[in-house]
Coordinates of C-alpha atoms and ligand atoms in Angstrom, one line a residue:
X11 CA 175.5 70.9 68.8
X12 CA 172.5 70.7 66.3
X13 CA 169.6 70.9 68.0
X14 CA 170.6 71.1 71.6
X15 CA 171.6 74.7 71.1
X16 CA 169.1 77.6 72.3
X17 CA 169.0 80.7 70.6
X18 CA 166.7 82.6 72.7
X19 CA 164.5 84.4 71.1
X20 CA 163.3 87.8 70.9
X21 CA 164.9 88.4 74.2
X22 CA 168.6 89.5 73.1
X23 CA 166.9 91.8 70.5
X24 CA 167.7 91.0 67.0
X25 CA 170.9 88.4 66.5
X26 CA 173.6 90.0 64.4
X27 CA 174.0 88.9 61.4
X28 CA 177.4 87.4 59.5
X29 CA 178.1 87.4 55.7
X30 CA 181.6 85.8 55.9
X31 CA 182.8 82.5 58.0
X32 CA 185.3 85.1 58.5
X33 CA 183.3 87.6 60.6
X34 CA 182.2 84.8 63.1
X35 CA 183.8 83.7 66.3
X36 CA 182.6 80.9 68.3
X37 CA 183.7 81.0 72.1
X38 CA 182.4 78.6 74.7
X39 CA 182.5 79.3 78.4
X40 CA 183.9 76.8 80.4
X41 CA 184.3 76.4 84.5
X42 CA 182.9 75.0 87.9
X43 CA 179.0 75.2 88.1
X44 CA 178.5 78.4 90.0
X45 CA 181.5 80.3 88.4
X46 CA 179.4 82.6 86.8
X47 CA 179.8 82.3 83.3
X48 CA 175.6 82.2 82.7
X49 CA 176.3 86.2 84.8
X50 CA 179.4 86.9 82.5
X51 CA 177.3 86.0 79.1
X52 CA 174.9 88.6 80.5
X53 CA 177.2 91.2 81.1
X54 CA 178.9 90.6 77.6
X55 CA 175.4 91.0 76.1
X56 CA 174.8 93.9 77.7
X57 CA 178.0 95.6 76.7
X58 CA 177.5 94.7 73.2
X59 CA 174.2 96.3 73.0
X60 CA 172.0 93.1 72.5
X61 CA 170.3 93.5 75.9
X62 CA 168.7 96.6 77.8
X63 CA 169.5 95.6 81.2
X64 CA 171.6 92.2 82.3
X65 CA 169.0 90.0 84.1
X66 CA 170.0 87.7 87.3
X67 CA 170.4 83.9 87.7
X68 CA 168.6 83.8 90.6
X69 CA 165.4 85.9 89.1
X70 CA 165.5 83.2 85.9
X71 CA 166.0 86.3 83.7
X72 CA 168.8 85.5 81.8
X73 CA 168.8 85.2 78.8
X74 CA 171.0 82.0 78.2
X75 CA 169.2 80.5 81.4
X76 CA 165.9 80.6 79.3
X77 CA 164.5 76.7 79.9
X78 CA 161.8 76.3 83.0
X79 CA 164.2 73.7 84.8
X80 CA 167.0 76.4 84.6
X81 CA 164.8 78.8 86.0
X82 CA 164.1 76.3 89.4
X83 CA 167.4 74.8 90.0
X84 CA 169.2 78.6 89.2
X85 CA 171.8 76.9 87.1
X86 CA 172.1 76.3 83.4
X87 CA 171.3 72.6 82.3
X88 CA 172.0 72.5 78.7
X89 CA 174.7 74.5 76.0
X90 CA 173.4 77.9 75.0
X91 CA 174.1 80.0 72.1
X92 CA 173.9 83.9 72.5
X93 CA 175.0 86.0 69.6
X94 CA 176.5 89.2 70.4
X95 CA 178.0 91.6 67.6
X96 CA 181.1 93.4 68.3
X97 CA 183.3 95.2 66.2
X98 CA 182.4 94.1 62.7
X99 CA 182.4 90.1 63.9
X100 CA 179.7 87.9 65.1
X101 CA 180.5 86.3 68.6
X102 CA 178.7 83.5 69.4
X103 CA 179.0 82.9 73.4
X104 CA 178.5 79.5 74.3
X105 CA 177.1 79.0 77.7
X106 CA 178.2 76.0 78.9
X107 CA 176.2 74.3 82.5
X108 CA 179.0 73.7 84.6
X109 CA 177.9 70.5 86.8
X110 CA 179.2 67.5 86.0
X111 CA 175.6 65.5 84.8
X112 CA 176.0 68.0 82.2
X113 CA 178.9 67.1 80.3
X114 CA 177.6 66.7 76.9
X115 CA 176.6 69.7 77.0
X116 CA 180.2 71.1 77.3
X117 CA 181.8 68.7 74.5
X118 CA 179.2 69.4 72.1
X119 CA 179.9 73.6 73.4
X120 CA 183.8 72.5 72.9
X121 CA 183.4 70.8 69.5
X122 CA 181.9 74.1 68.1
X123 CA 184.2 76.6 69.1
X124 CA 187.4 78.8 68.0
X125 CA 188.3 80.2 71.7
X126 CA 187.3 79.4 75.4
X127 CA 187.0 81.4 78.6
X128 CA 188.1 79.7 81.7
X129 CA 185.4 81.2 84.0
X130 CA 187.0 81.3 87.8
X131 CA 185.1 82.2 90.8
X132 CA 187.0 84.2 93.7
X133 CA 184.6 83.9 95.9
X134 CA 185.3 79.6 96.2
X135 CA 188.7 78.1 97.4
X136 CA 190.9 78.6 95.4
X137 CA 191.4 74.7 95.2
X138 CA 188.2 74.2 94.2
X139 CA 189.1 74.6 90.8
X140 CA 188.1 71.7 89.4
X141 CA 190.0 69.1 88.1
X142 CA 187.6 68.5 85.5
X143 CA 188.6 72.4 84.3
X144 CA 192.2 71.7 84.1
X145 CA 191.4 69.1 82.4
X146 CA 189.2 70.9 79.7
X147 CA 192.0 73.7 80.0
X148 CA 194.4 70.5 78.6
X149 CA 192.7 69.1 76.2
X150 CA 192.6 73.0 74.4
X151 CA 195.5 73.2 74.9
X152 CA 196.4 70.0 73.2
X153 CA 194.8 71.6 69.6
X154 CA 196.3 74.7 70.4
X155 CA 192.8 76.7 71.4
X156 CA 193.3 80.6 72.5
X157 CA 192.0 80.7 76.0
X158 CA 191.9 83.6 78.6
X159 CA 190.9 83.3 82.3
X160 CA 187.9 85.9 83.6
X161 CA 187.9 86.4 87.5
X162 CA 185.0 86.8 88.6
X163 CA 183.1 87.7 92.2
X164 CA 185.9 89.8 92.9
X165 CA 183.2 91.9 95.0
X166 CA 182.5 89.1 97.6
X167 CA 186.2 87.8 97.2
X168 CA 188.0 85.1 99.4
X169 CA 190.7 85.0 97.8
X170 CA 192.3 88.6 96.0
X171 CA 192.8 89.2 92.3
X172 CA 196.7 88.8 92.7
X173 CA 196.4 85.5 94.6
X174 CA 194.2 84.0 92.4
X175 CA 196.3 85.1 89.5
X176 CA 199.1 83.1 90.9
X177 CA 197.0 80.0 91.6
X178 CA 195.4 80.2 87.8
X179 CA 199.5 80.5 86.7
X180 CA 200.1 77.6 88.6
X181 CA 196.7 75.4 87.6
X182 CA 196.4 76.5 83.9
X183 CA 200.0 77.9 83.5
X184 CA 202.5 74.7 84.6
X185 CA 204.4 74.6 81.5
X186 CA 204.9 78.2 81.4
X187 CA 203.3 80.1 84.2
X188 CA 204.7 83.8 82.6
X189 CA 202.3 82.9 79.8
X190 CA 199.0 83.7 82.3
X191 CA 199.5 86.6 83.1
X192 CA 196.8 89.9 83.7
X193 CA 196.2 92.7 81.9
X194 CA 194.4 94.8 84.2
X195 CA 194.1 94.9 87.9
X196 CA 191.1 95.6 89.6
X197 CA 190.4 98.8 91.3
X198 CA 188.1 98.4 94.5
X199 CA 186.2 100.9 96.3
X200 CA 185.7 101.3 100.3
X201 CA 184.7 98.5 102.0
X202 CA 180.9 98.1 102.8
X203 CA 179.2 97.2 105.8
X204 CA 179.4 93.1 105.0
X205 CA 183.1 93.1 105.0
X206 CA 183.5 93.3 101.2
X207 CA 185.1 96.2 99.0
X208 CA 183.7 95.8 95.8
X209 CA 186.1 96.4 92.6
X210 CA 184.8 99.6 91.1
X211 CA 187.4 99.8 87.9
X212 CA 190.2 98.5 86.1
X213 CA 193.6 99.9 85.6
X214 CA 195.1 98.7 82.3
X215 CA 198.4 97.1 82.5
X216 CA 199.7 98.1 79.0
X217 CA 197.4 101.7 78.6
X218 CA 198.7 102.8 82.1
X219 CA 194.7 104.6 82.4
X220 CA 191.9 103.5 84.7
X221 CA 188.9 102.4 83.7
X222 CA 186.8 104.1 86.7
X223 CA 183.0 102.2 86.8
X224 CA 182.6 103.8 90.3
X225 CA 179.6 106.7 89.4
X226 CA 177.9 103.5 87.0
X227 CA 179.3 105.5 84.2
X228 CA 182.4 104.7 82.6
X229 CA 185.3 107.3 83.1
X230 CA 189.4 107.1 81.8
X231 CA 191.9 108.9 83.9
X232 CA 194.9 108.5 85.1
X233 CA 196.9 106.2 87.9
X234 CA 197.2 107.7 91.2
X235 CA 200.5 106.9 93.1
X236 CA 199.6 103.8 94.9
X237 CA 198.1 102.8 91.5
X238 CA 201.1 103.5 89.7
X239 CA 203.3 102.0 92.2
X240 CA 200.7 98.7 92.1
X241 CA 201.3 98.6 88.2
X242 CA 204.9 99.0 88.0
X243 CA 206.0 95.4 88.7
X244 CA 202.6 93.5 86.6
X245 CA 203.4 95.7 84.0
X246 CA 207.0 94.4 83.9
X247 CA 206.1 90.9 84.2
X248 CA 203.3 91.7 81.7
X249 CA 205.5 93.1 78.8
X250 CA 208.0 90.1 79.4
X251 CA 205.7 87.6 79.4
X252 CA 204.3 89.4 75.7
X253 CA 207.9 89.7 74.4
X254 CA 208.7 86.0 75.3
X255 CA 206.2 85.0 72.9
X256 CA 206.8 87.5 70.4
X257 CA 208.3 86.5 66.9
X258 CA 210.2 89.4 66.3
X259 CA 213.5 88.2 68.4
X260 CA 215.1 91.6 68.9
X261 CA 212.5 92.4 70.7
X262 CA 213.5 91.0 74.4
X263 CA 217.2 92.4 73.4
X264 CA 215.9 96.1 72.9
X265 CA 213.5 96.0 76.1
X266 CA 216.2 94.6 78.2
X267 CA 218.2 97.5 76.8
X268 CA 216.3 100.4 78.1
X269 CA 214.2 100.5 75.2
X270 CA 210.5 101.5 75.8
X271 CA 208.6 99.4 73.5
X272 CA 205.3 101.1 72.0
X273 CA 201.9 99.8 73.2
X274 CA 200.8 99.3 69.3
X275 CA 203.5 96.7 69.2
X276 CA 202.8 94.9 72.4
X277 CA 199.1 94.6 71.6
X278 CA 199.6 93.3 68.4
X279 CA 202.0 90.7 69.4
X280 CA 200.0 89.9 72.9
X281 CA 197.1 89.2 70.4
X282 CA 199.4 86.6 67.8
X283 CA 200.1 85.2 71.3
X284 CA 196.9 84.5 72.4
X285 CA 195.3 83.3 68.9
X286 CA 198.5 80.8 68.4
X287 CA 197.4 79.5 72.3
X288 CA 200.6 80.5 73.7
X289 CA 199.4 83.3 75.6
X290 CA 196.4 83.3 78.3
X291 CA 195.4 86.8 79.3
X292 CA 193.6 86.6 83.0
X293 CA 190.9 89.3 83.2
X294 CA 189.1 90.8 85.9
Ligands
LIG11 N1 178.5 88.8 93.8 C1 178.6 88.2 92.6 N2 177.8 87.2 92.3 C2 178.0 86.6 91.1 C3 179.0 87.0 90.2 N3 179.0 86.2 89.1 C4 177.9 85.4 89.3 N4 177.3 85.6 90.5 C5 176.2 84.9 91.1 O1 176.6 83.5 91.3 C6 175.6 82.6 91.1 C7 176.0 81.6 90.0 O2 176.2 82.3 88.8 P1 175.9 81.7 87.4 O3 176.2 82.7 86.4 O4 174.6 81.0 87.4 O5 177.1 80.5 87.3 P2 177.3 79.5 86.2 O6 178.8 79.3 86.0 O7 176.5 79.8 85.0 O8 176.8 78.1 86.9 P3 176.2 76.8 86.1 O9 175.2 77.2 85.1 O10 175.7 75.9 87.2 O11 177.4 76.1 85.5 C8 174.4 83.4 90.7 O12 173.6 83.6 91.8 C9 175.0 84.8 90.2 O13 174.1 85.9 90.4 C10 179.9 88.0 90.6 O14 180.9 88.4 89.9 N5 179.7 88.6 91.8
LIG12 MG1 175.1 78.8 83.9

């Protein structure tokens, strides 16, 4: 990427720092221009504390968005590097322009990274996919790269969360579509005036909690009924699709017996799943 990568500066605060190799993690964002992953590299920032408030696209306030012609044409142009620090490592997202004059800028963005997000808009067809993704999705998975699927304009969604889980299983998820699988749903609030009901939480598959954003504060509690009736069969599927992949081969026997497996052990094997590649979580 040498010198085609932007490090904005000043602008995400100060970039955390890495002593080891081993505390860094390099993860490009990859989808259809328009997806949102210039909006989702926001958002992360924010969440990791390297940004006060997550600026908009379409105000040229982003920070990976940071060159002139970005700022006109409201879409990223060239591969950007924002740093974010998060529990002990160094993440470095790279911001990848999504239209196809572009390209260069995604393989060098490729080249440099340990892990990609497959950014997928609700708000498009679901067909609209493009084949270009799938086949970036293909050639990680050809060297074996972890890659999850984020969701995203679930609030002004044409297609619904479960839908487009399905069509992700079957784009991304041929071989094996119980390897793309969620791990939370979304949780959306009344619908507005314009039609749409914009997703105000998350219910975590394996937790069983909600993760309620709805006062702009974040607040855990617990399922109501039609929640827990909603997470009964993804949580099945969920817990399959972990233990499939799972080393530990009298794992699927003691499920399948009755046996309620502890959420420790899921996690950790859903995340030896993901890292060998063979597991592709789809996030909200
Ligand atoms: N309502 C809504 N709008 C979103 C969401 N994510 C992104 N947007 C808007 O969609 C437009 C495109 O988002 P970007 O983040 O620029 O998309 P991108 O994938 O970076 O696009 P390229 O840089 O062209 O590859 C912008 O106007 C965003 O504000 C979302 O979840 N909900
Ligand atoms: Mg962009």
């Amino acid at each position: 990427m040498g010198d085609k990568a932007h490090t904005p500066a000043g602008a995400a605060g100060r970039a955390p720092t890495a002593d080891r190799p081993s505390e860094v993690r390099n993860v490009v964002l990859v989808g259809h221009s328009g997806a949102g992953k210039t909006t989702l590299v926001e958002a992360l920032a924010q969440t990791a504390g390297a940004l006060g408030r997550p600026g908009r696209v379409e105000d040229g306030a982003t920070v990976s968005d940071h060159d002139e012609i970005e700022h006109r044409q409201h879409r990223s142009v060239q591969l950007s590097l924002v740093p974010v620090g998060w529990d002990g490592f160094k993440v470095n997202l790279l911001d990848t322009p999504g239209y196809a004059d572009f390209v260069g800028e995604l393989r060098a963005g490729l080249r440099a990274a340990d892990a990609a997000l497959f950014v997928v808009s609700a708000a498009q067809e679901a067909d609209a996919v493009a084949a270009s993704t799938r086949m970036v999705w293909e050639e990680c998975a050809a060297v074996g790269m972890p890659r999850a699927i984020v969701v995203t304009h679930l609030d002004t969604a044409r297609t619904g969360f479960d839908e487009l889980t399905g069509v992700c299983a079957g784009l991304f998820g041929h071989d094996d579509p119980d390897a793309v699988l969620p791990l939370y749903l979304p949780v959306h609030g009344p619908e507005g005036s314009d039609g749409h009901a914009p997703a105000t939480g998350l219910i975590g598959l394996l937790s069983q909690r909600v993760h309620d954003y709805s006062t702009g504060e974040r607040a855990e509690r617990e399922p109501d009924d039609a929640e827990r009736e909603a997470i009964a069969g993804a949580r099945a599927r969920l817990i399959e699709g972990i233990i499939a992949e799972s080393e530990d081969e009298t794992l699927m026997d003691r499920y399948l017996g009755g046996e309620e497996i502890d959420v420790g052990t899921l996690v950790g094997d859903l995340e030896k799943a993901v890292a060998r590649g063979g597991f592709h979580p789809v996030l909200a």
